[in-house]
CSV table of C-alpha atoms in Angstrom, one decimal:
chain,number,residue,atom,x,y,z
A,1,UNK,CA,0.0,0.0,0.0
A,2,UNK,CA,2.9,2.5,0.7
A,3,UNK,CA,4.4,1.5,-2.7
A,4,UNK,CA,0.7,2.2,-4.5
A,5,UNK,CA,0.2,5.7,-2.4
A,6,UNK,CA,4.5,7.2,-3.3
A,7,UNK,CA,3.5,6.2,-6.8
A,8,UNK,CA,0.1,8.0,-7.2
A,9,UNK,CA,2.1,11.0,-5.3
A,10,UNK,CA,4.9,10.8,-8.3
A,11,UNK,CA,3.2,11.1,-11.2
A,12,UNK,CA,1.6,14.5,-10.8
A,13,UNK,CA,5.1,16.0,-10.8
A,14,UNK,CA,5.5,14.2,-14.2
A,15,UNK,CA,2.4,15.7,-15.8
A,16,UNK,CA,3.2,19.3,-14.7
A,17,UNK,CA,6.5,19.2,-16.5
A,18,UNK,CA,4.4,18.7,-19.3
A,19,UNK,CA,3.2,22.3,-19.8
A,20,UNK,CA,0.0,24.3,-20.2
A,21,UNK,CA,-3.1,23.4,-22.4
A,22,UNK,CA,-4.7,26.0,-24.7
A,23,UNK,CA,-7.5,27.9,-24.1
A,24,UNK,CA,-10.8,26.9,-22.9
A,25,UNK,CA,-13.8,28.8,-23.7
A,26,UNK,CA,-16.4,26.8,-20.8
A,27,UNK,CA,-17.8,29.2,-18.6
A,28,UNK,CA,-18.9,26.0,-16.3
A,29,UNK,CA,-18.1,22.6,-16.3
A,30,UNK,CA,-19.7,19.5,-14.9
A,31,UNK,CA,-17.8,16.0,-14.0
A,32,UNK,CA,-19.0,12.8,-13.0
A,33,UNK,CA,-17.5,10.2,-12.1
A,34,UNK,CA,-17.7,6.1,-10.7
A,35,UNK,CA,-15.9,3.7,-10.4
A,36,UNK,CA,-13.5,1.2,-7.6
A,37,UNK,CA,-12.1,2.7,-4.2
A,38,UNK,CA,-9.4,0.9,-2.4
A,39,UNK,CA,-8.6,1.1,1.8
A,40,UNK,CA,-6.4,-0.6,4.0
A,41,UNK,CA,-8.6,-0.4,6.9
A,42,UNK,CA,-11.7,-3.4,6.4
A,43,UNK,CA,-10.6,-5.7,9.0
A,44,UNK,CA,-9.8,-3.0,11.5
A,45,UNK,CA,-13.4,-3.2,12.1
A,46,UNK,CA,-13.4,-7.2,12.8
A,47,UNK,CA,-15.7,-8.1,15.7
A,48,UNK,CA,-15.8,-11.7,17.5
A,49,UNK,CA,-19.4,-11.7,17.2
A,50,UNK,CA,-20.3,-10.9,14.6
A,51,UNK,CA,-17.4,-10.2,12.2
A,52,UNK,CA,-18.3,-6.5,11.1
A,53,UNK,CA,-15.1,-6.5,8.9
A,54,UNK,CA,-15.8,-5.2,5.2
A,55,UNK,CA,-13.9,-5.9,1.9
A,56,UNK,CA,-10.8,-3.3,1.1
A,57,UNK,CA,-12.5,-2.7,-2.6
A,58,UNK,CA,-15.6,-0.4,-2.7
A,59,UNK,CA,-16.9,2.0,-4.9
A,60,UNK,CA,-16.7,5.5,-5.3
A,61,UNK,CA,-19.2,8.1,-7.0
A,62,UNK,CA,-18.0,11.9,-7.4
A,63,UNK,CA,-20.0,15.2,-8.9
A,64,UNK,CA,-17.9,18.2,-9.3
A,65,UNK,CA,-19.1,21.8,-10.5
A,66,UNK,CA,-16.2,23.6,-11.7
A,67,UNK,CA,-15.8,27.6,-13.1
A,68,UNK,CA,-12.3,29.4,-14.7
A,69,UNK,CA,-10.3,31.1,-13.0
A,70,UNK,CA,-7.7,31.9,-16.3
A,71,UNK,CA,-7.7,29.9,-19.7
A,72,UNK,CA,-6.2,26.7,-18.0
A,73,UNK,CA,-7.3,26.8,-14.0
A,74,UNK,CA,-10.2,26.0,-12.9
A,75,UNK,CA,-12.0,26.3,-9.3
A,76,UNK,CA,-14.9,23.9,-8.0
A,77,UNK,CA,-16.7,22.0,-5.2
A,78,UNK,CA,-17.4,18.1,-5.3
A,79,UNK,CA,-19.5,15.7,-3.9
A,80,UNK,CA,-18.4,12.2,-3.3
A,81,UNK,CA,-20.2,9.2,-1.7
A,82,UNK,CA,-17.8,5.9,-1.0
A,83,UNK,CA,-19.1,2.7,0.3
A,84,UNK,CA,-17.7,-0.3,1.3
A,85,UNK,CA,-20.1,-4.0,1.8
A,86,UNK,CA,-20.9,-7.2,2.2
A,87,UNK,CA,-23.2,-9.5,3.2
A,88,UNK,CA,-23.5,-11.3,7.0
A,89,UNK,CA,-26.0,-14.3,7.1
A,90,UNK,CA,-26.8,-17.4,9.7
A,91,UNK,CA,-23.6,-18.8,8.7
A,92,UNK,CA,-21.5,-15.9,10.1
A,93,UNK,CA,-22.7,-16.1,13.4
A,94,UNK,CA,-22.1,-18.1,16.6
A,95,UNK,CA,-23.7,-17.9,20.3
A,96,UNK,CA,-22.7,-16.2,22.9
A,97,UNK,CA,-24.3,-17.7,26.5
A,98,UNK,CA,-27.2,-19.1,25.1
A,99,UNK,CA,-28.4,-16.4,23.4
A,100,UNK,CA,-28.6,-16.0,19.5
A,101,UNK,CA,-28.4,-13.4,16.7
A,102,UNK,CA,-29.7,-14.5,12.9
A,103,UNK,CA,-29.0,-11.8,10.8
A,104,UNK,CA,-30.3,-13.3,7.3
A,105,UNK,CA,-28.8,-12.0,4.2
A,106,UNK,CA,-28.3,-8.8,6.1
A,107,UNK,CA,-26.4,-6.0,4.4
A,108,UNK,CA,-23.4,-4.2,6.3
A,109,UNK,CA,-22.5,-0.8,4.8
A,110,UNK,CA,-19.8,1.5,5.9
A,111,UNK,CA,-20.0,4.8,4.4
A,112,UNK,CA,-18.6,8.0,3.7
A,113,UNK,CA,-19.9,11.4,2.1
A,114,UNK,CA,-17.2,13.8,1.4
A,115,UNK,CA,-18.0,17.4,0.6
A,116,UNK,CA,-15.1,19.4,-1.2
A,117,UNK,CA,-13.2,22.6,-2.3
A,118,UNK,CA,-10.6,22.2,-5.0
A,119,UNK,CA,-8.4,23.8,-7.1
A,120,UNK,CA,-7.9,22.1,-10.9
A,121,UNK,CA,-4.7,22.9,-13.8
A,122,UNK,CA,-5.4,22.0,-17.5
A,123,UNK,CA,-2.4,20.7,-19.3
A,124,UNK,CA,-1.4,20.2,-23.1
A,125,UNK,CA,-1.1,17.0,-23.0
A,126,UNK,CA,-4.5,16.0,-21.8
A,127,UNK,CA,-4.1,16.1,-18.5
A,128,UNK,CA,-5.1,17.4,-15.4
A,129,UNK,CA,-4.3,18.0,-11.8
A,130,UNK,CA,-6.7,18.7,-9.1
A,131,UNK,CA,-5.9,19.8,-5.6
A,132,UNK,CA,-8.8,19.6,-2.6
A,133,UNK,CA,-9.4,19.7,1.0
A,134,UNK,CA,-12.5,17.9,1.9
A,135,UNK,CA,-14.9,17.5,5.1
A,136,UNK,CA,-16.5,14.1,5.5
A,137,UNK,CA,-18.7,12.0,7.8
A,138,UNK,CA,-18.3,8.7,7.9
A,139,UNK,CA,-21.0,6.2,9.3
A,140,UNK,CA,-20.9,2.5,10.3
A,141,UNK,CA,-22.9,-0.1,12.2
A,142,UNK,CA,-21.8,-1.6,15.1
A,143,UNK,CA,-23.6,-4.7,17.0
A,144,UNK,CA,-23.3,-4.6,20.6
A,145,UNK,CA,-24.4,-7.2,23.6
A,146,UNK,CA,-26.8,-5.8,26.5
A,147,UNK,CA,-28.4,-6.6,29.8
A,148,UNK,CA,-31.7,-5.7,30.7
A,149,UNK,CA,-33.7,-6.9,33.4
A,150,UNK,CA,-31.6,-10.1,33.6
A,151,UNK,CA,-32.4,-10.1,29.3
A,152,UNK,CA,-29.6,-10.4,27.2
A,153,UNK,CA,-29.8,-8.3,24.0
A,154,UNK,CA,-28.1,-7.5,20.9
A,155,UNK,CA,-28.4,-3.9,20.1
A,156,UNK,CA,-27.4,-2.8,16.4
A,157,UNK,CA,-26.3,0.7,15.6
A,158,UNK,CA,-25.6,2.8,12.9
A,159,UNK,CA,-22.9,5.1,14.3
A,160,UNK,CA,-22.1,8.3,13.2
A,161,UNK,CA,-18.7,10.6,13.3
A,162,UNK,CA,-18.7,13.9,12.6
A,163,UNK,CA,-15.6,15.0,14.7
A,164,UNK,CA,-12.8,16.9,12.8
A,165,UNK,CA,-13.0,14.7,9.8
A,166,UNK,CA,-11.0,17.0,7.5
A,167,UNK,CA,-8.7,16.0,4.7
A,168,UNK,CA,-6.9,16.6,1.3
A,169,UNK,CA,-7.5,14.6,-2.2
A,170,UNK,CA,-5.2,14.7,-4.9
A,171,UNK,CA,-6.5,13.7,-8.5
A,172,UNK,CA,-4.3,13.0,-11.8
A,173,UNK,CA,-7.2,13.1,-14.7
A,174,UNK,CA,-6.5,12.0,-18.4
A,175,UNK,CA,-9.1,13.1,-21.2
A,176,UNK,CA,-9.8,11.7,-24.2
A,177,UNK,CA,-12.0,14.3,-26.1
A,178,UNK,CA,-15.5,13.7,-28.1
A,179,UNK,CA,-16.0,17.2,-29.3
A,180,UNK,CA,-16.2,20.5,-27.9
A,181,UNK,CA,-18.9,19.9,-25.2
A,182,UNK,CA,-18.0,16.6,-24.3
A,183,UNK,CA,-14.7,14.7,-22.6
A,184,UNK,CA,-14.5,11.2,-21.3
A,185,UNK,CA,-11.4,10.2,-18.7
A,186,UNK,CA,-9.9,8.6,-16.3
A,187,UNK,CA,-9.4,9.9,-12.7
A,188,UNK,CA,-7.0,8.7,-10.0
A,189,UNK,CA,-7.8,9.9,-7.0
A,190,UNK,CA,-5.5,9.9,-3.4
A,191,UNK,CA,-7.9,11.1,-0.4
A,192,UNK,CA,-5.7,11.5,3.1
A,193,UNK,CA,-7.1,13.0,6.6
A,194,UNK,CA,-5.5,13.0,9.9
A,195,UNK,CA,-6.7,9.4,10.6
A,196,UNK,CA,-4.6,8.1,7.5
A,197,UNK,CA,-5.6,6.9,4.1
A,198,UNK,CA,-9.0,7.5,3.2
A,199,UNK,CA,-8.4,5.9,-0.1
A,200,UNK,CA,-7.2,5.4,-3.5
A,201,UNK,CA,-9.6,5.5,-6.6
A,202,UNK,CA,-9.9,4.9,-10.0
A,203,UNK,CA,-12.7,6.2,-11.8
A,204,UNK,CA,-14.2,6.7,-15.5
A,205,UNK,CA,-15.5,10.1,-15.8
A,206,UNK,CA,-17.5,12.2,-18.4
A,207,UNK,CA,-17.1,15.9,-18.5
A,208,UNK,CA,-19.5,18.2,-20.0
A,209,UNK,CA,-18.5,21.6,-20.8
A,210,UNK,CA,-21.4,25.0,-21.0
């Protein structure tokens, strides 16, 4: 993972030595994109009952709104929504002191919704650099054992942090262009807060340009 996140960080500096791209005429432009989010955190949720771990690969859905600045910088705000799933039926679960918990075909989500502000550079060779800070929320379920009144009980949550959940993204975008309204690429995308890796995408885009 350290290898994947020094390479996304090195090919920016590549693409900048490229130079500028001509000028764009768009007074707005539009971007959205989908596609496969990797972490390195799934199993830190692992519980012994029941396992609340989640699969490294999910997905990743981003809308940006972006305006010039000058004919090849661009300044915008984003809206991204990455999940992470799986599945937790009868054959996942044990018992603890008699009791039981059947969860049947029961679908675990942990989720983030990241709300941006970033900065993007055109270049000549089709490709583009974006630069963001970001405020997420993040939310997650959590199953937890109870007593009341003597009654054992399984309480399941869906937990919700909101504290200081800042961070930067770094995206490298290459275009390959339909005509002069319409671009289809490829973004990679690095997002880092002060917990640590937040993730690393790869996503087919289109662009539309007004």
């Amino acid at each position: 993972m350290n290898y994947l996140k020094f390479l996304f960080l090195f090919i920016p500096y590549f693409a900048i030595a490229q130079g500028d791209t001509p000028t764009t005429k768009a007074k707005l432009q539009l971007r959205l994109s989908y596609g496969l989010a990797l972490i390195d955190y799934g199993k830190d949720f692992t519980q012994d009952y029941p396992d609340l771990s989640f699969s490294d690969v999910g997905t990743l859905i981003n809308v940006e709104a972006d305006l010039p600045l000058s004919k090849n910088r661009f300044i915008g705000v984003g809206f991204s929504k990455q999940i992470h799933s799986k599945n937790i039926d009868q054959s996942n679960l044990g018992q603890i002191i008699g009791r039981g918990l059947i969860l049947d075909n029961y679908r675990y989500t942990h989720l983030k919704n990241y709300y941006d502000i970033h900065f993007r550079k055109q270049f000549q060779n089709r490709l583009e650099l974006t630069f963001g800070v970001f405020y997420y929320n993040e939310y997650y379920n959590e199953i937890n054992l109870d007593n009341l009144q003597n009654q054992y009980l399984y309480i399941l949550s869906n937990d919700e942090q909101r504290d200081d959940n800042f961070g930067v993204s770094l995206s490298l975008v290459y275009l390959f262009k339909i005509n002069q309204t319409l671009d289809l690429g490829i973004v990679s995308r690095l997002g880092y807060s002060e917990n640590g890796l937040e993730h690393i995408a790869l996503l087919p885009s289109v662009n539309v340009k007004f």
